[in-house]
mmCIF file of C-alpha atoms in Angstrom:
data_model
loop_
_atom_site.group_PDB
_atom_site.id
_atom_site.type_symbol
_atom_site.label_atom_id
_atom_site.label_comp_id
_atom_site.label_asym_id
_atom_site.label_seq_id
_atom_site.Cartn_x
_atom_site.Cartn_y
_atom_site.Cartn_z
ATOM 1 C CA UNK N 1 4.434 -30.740 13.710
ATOM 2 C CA UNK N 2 3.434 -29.500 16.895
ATOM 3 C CA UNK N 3 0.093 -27.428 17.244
ATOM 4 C CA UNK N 4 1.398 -24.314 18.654
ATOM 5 C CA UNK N 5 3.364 -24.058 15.298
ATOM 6 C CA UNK N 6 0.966 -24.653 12.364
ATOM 7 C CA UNK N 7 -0.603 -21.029 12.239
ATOM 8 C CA UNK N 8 2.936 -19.443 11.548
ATOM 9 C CA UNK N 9 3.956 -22.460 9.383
ATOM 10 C CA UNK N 10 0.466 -21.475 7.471
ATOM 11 C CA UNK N 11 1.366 -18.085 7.313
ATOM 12 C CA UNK N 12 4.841 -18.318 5.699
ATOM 13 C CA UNK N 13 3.478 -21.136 3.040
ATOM 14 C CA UNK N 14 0.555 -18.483 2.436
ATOM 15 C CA UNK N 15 3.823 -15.839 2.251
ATOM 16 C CA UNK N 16 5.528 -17.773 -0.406
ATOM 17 C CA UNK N 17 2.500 -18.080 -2.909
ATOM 18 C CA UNK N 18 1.094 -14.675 -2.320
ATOM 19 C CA UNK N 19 4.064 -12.017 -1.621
ATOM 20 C CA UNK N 20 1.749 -9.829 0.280
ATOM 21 C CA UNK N 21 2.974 -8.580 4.025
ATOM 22 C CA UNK N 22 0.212 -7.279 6.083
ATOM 23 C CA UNK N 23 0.870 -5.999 9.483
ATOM 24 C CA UNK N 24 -2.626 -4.840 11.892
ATOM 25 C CA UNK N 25 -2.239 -3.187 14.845
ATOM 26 C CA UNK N 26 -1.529 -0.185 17.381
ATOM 27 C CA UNK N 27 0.820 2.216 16.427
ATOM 28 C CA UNK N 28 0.224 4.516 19.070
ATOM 29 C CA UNK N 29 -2.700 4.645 22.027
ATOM 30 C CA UNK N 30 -6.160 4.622 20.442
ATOM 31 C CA UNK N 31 -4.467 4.778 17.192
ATOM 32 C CA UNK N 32 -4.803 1.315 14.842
ATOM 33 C CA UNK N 33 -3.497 0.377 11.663
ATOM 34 C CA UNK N 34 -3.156 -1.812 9.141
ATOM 35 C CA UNK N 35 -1.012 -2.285 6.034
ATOM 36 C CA UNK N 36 -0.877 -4.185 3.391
ATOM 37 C CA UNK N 37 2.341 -4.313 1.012
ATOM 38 C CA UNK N 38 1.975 -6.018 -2.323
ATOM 39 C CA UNK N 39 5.243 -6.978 -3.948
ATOM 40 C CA UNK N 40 4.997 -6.592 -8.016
ATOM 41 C CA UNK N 41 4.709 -10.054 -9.497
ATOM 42 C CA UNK N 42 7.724 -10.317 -11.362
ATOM 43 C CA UNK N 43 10.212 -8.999 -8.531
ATOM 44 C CA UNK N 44 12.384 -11.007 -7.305
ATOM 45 C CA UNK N 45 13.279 -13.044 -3.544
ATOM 46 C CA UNK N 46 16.934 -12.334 -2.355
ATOM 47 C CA UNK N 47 19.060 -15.201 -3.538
ATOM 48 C CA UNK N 48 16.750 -15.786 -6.237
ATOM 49 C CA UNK N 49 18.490 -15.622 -9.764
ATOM 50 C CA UNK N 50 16.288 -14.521 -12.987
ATOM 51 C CA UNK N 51 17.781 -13.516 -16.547
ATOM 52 C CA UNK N 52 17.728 -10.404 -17.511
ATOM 53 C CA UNK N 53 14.741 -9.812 -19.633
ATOM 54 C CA UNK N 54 12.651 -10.288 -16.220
ATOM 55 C CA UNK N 55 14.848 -8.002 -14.154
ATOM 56 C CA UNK N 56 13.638 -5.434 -16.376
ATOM 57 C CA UNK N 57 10.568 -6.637 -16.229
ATOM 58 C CA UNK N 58 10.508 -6.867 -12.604
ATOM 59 C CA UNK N 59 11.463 -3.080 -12.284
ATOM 60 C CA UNK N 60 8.352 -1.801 -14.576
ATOM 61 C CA UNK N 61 6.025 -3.030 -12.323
ATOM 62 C CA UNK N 62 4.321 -1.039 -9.163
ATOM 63 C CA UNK N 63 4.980 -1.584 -6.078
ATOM 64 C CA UNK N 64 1.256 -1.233 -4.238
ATOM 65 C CA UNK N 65 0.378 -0.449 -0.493
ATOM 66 C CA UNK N 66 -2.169 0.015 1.295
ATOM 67 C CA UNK N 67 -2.960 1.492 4.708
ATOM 68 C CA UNK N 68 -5.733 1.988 6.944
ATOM 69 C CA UNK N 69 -5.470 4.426 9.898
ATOM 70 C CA UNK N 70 -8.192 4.682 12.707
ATOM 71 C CA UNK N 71 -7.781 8.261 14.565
ATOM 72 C CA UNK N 72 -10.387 8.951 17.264
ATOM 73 C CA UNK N 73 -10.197 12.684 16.247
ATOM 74 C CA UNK N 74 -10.146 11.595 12.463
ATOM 75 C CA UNK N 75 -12.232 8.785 12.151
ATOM 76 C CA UNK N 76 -11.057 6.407 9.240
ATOM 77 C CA UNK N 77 -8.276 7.254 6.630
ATOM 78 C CA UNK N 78 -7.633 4.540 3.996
ATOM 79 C CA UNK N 79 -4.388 5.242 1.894
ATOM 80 C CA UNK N 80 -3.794 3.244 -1.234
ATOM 81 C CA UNK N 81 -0.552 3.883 -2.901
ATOM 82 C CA UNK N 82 1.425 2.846 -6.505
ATOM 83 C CA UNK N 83 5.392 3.488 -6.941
ATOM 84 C CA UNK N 84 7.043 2.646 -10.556
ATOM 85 C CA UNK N 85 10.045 3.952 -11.490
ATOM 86 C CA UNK N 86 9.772 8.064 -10.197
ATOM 87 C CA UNK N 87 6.376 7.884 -10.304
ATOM 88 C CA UNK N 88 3.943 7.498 -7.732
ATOM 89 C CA UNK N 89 0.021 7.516 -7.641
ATOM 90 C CA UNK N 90 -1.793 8.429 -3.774
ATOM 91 C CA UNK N 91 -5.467 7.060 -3.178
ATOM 92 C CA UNK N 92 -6.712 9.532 -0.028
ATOM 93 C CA UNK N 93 -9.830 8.244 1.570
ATOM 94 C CA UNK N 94 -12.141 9.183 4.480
ATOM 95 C CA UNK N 95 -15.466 9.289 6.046
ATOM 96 C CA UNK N 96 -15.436 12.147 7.665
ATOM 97 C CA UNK N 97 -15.854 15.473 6.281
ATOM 98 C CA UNK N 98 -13.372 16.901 8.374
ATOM 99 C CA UNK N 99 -10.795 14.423 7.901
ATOM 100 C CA UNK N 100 -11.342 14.863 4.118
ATOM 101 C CA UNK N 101 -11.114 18.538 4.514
ATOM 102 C CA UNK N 102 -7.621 18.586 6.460
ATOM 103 C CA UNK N 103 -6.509 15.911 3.421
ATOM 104 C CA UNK N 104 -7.738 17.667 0.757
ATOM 105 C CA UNK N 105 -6.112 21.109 2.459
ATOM 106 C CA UNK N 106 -2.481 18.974 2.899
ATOM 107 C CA UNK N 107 -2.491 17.859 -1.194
ATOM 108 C CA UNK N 108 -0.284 20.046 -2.214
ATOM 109 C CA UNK N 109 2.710 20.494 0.209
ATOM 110 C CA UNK N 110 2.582 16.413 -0.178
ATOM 111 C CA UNK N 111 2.673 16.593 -3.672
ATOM 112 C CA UNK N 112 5.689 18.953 -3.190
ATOM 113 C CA UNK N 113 7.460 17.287 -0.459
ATOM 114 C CA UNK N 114 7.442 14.446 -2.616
ATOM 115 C CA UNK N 115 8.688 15.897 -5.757
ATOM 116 C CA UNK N 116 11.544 17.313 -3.788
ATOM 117 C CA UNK N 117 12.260 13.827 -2.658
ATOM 118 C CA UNK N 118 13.334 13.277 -6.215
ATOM 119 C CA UNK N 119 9.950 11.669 -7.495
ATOM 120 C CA UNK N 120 8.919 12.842 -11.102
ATOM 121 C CA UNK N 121 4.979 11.891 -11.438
ATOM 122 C CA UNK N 122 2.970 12.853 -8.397
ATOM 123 C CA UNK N 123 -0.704 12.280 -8.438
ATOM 124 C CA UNK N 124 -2.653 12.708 -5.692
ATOM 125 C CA UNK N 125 -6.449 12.128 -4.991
ATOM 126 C CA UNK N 126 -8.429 12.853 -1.872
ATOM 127 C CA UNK N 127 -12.112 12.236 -2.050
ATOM 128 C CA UNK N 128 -14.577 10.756 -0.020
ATOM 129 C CA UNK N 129 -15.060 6.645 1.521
ATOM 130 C CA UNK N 130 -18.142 5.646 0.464
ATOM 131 C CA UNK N 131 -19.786 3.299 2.608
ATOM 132 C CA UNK N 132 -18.971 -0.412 1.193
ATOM 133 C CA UNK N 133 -16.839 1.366 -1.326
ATOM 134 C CA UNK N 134 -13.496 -0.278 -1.152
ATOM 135 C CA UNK N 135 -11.893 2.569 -3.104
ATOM 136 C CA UNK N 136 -12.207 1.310 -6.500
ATOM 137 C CA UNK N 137 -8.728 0.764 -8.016
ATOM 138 C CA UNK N 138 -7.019 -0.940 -5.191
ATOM 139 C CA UNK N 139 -5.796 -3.743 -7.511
ATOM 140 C CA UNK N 140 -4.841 -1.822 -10.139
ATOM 141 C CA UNK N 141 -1.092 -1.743 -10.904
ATOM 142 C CA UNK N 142 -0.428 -1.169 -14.584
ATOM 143 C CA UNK N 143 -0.963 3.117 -13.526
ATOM 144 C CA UNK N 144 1.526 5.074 -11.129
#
């Protein structure tokens, strides 16, 4: 294998053990972000064939993302989120009291945008980044 082509051939051997997709970059001038997708473990590829039991298995478990924003006006913004079923569970974070002001002040027209969307369970926490904090629940997918 040629040189060039062992970091991508890394990265889609590293796909197929862990399903997690993670994209970093600029979304807009000044603006960066990354995200982080974590398929649930029992979901299934396309073209892969599983009996049934796991297929409703598969559909139990949360989907989990995460996002980090970087907005010179805004500072920091992490977003962790959890999706089972109609139910879905947003982590809100930031450093900056104003940031976390203008979050805290959007919760609820979220909260309702997304029940209108046809989601049943909406939960919905904004609350300070502590420094070295990385959120606290980010790998926890049995909730939603």
């Amino acid at each position: 294998m040629h040189e060039s082509l062992q970091g991508v051939v890394r990265h889609q051997l590293e796909m197929l053990v862990t399903p997690i997709l993670r994209w970093e970059g600029d979304v807009w001038s000044g603006i960066f972000l990354a995200l982080m997708i974590h398929m649930p473990a029992g979901a299934r590829r396309e073209g892969e064939e599983s009996p049934s039991d796991e297929n409703e298995e598969s559909s139990s478990q949360a989907w989990h993302s995460e996002l980090q924003l970087t907005v010179p006006s805004l500072g920091e913004i992490r977003v962790a989120l959890w999706l089972q079923e109609q139910q879905v569970r947003l982590q809100l974070l930031s450093r900056e009291d104003a940031a976390l002001s203008a979050l805290q002040a959007g919760v609820p027209e979220l909260e309702r945008r997304l029940r209108a969307a046809g989601l049943e369970t909406v939960l919905i926490d904004a609350r300070p980044w502590e420094s070295g904090a990385d959120g606290g629940e980010e790998h926890d997918e049995t909730q939603a």
